[in-house]
PDB file of C-alpha atoms in Angstrom:
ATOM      1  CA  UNK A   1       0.000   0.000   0.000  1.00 73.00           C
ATOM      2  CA  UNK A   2       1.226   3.750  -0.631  1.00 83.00           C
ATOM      3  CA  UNK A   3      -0.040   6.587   1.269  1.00 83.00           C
ATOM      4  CA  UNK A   4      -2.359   9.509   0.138  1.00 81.00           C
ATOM      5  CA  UNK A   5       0.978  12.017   0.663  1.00 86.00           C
ATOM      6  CA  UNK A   6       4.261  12.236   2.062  1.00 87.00           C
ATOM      7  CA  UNK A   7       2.517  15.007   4.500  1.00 88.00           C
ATOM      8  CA  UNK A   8       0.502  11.859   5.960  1.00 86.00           C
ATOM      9  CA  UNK A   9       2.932   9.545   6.503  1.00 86.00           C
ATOM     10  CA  UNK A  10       4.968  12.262   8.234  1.00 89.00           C
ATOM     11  CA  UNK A  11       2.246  12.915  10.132  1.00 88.00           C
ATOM     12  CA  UNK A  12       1.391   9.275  11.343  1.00 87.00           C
ATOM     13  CA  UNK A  13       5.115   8.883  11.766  1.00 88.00           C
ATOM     14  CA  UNK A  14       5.313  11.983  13.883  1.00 90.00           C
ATOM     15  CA  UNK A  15       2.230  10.549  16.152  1.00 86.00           C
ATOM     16  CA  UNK A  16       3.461   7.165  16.646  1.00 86.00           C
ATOM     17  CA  UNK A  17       1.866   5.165  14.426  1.00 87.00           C
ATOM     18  CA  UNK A  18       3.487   1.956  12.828  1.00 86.00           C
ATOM     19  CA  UNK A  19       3.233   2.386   9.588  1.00 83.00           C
ATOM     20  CA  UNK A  20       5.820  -0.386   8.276  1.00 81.00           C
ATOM     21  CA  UNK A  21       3.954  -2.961  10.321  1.00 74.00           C
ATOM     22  CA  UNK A  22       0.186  -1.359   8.955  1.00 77.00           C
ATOM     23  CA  UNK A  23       1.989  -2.427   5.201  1.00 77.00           C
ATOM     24  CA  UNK A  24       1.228  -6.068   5.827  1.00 76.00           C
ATOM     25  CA  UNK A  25      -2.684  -5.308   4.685  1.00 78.00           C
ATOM     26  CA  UNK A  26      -4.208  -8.660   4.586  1.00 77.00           C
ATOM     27  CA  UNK A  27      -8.318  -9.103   3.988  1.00 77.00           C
ATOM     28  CA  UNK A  28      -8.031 -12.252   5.645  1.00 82.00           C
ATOM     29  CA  UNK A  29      -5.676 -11.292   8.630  1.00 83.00           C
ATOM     30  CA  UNK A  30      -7.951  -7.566   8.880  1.00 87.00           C
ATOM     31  CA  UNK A  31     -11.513  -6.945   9.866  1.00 86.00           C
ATOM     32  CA  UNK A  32     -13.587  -4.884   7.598  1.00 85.00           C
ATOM     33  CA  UNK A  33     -15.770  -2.373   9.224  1.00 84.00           C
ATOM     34  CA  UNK A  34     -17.685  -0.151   6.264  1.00 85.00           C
ATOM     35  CA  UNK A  35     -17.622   0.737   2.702  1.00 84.00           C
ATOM     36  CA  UNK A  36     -18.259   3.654   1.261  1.00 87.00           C
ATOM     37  CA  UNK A  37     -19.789   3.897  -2.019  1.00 85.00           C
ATOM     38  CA  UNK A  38     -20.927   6.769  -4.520  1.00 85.00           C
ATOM     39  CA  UNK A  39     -24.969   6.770  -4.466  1.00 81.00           C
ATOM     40  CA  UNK A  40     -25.024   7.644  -7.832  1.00 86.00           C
ATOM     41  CA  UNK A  41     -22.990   4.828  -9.195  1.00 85.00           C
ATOM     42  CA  UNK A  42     -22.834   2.381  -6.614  1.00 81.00           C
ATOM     43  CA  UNK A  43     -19.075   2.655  -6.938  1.00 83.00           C
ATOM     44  CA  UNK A  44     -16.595   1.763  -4.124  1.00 83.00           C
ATOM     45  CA  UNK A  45     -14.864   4.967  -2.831  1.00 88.00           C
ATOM     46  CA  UNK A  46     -13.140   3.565   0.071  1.00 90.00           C
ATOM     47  CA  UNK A  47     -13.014   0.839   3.162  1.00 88.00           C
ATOM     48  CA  UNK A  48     -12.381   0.685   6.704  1.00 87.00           C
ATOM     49  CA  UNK A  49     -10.784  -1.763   8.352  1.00 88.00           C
ATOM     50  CA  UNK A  50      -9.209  -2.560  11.832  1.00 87.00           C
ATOM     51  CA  UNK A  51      -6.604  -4.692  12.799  1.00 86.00           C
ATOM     52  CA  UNK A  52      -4.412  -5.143  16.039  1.00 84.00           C
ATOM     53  CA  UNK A  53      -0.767  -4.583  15.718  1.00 83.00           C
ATOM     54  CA  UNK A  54       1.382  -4.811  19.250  1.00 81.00           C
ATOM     55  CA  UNK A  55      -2.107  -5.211  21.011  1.00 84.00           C
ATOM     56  CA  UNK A  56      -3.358  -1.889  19.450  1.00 83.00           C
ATOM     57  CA  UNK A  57      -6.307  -1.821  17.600  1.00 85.00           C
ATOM     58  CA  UNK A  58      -6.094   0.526  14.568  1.00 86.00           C
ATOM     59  CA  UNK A  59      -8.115   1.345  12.180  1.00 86.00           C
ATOM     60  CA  UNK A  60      -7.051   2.232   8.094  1.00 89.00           C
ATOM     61  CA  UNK A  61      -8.931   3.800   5.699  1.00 89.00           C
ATOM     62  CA  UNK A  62      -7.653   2.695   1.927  1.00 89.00           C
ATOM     63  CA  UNK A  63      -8.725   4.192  -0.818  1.00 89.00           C
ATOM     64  CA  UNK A  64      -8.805   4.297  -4.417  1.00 83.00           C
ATOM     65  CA  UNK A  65      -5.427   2.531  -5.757  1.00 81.00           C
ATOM     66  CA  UNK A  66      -4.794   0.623  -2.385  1.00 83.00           C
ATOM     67  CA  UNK A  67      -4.056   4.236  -0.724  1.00 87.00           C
ATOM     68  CA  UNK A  68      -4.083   4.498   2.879  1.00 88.00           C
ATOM     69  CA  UNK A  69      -6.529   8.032   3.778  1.00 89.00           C
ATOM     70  CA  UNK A  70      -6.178   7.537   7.384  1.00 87.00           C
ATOM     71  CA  UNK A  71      -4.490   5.742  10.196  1.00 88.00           C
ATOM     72  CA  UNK A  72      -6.701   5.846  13.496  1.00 84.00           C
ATOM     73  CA  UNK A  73      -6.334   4.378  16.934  1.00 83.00           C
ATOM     74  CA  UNK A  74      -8.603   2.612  19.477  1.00 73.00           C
ATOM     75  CA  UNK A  75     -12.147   2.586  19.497  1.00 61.00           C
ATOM     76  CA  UNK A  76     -13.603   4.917  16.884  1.00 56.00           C
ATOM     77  CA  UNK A  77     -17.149   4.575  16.083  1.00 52.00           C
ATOM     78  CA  UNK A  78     -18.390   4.138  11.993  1.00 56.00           C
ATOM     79  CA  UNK A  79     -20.930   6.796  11.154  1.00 58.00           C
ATOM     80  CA  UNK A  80     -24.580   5.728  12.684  1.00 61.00           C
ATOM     81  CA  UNK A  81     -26.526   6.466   9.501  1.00 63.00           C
ATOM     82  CA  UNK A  82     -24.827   3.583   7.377  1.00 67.00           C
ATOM     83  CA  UNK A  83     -26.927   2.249   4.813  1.00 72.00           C
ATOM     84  CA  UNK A  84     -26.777  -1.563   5.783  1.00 75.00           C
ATOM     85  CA  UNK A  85     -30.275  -2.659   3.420  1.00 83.00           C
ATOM     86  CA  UNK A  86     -33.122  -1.137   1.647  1.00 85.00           C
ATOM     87  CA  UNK A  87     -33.152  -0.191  -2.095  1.00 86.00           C
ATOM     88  CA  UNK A  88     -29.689   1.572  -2.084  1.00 82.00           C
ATOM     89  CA  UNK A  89     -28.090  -1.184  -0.167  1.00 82.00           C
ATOM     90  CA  UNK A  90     -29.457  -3.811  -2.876  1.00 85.00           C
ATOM     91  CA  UNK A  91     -28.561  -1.269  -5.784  1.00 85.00           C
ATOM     92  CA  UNK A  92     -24.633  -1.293  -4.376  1.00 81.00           C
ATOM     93  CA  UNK A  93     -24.540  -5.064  -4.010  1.00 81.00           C
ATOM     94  CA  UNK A  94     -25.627  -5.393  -8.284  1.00 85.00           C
ATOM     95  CA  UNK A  95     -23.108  -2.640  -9.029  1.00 82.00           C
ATOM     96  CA  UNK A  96     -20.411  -4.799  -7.078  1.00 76.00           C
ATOM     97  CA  UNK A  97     -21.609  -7.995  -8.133  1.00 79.00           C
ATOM     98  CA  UNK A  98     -21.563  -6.944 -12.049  1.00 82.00           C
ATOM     99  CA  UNK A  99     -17.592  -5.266 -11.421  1.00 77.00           C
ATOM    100  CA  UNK A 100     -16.814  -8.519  -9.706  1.00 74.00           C
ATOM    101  CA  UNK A 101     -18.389 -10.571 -12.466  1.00 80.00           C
ATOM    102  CA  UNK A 102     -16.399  -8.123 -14.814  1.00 77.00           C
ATOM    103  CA  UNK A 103     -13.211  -9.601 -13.324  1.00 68.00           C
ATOM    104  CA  UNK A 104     -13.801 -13.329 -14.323  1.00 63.00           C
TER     105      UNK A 104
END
């Protein structure tokens, strides 16, 4: 993974964070927490995930091109209005089932 600037990783470097060990991104190893997608589209824009590193939990926010938007620590709490089903939720799982198909 990269990150978004050279300002950011300075900046998680400067508060402590470990970025070299946050590098070892692994879907299977890290626990996804939301998606965000574009309404209009039903487009991924970016993930959350946490994972523990040293017996920290963190939590990274990659973007487009496997970029890393954000490095938080401990317990941060996802945004309450998440769309989790309805029409938009169905309408983002066909736009992500059709890109995934797309991949085949």
């Amino acid at each position: 993974m990269k990150y978004r600037s050279a300002h950011l990783r300075r900046q998680l470097t400067a508060r402590g964070v470990p970025t070299d060990l946050l590098q070892d991104f692994g879907a299977d190893a890290w626990d996804p927490v939301m998606a965000e997608v574009r309404t209009d589209t039903g487009k991924f824009v970016r993930t959350t995930w946490t994972c523990e590193v040293d017996g920290r939990r963190w939590w990274v926010v990659i973007g487009f091109g496997d970029t890393v938007e954000q490095v938080l620590s401990g317990k941060e709490v996802g945004p309450e209005d998440a769309v989790t089903e309805g029409p938009l939720y169905r309408f983002v799982r066909e736009v992500n089932g059709a890109l995934m198909d797309e991949e085949d």
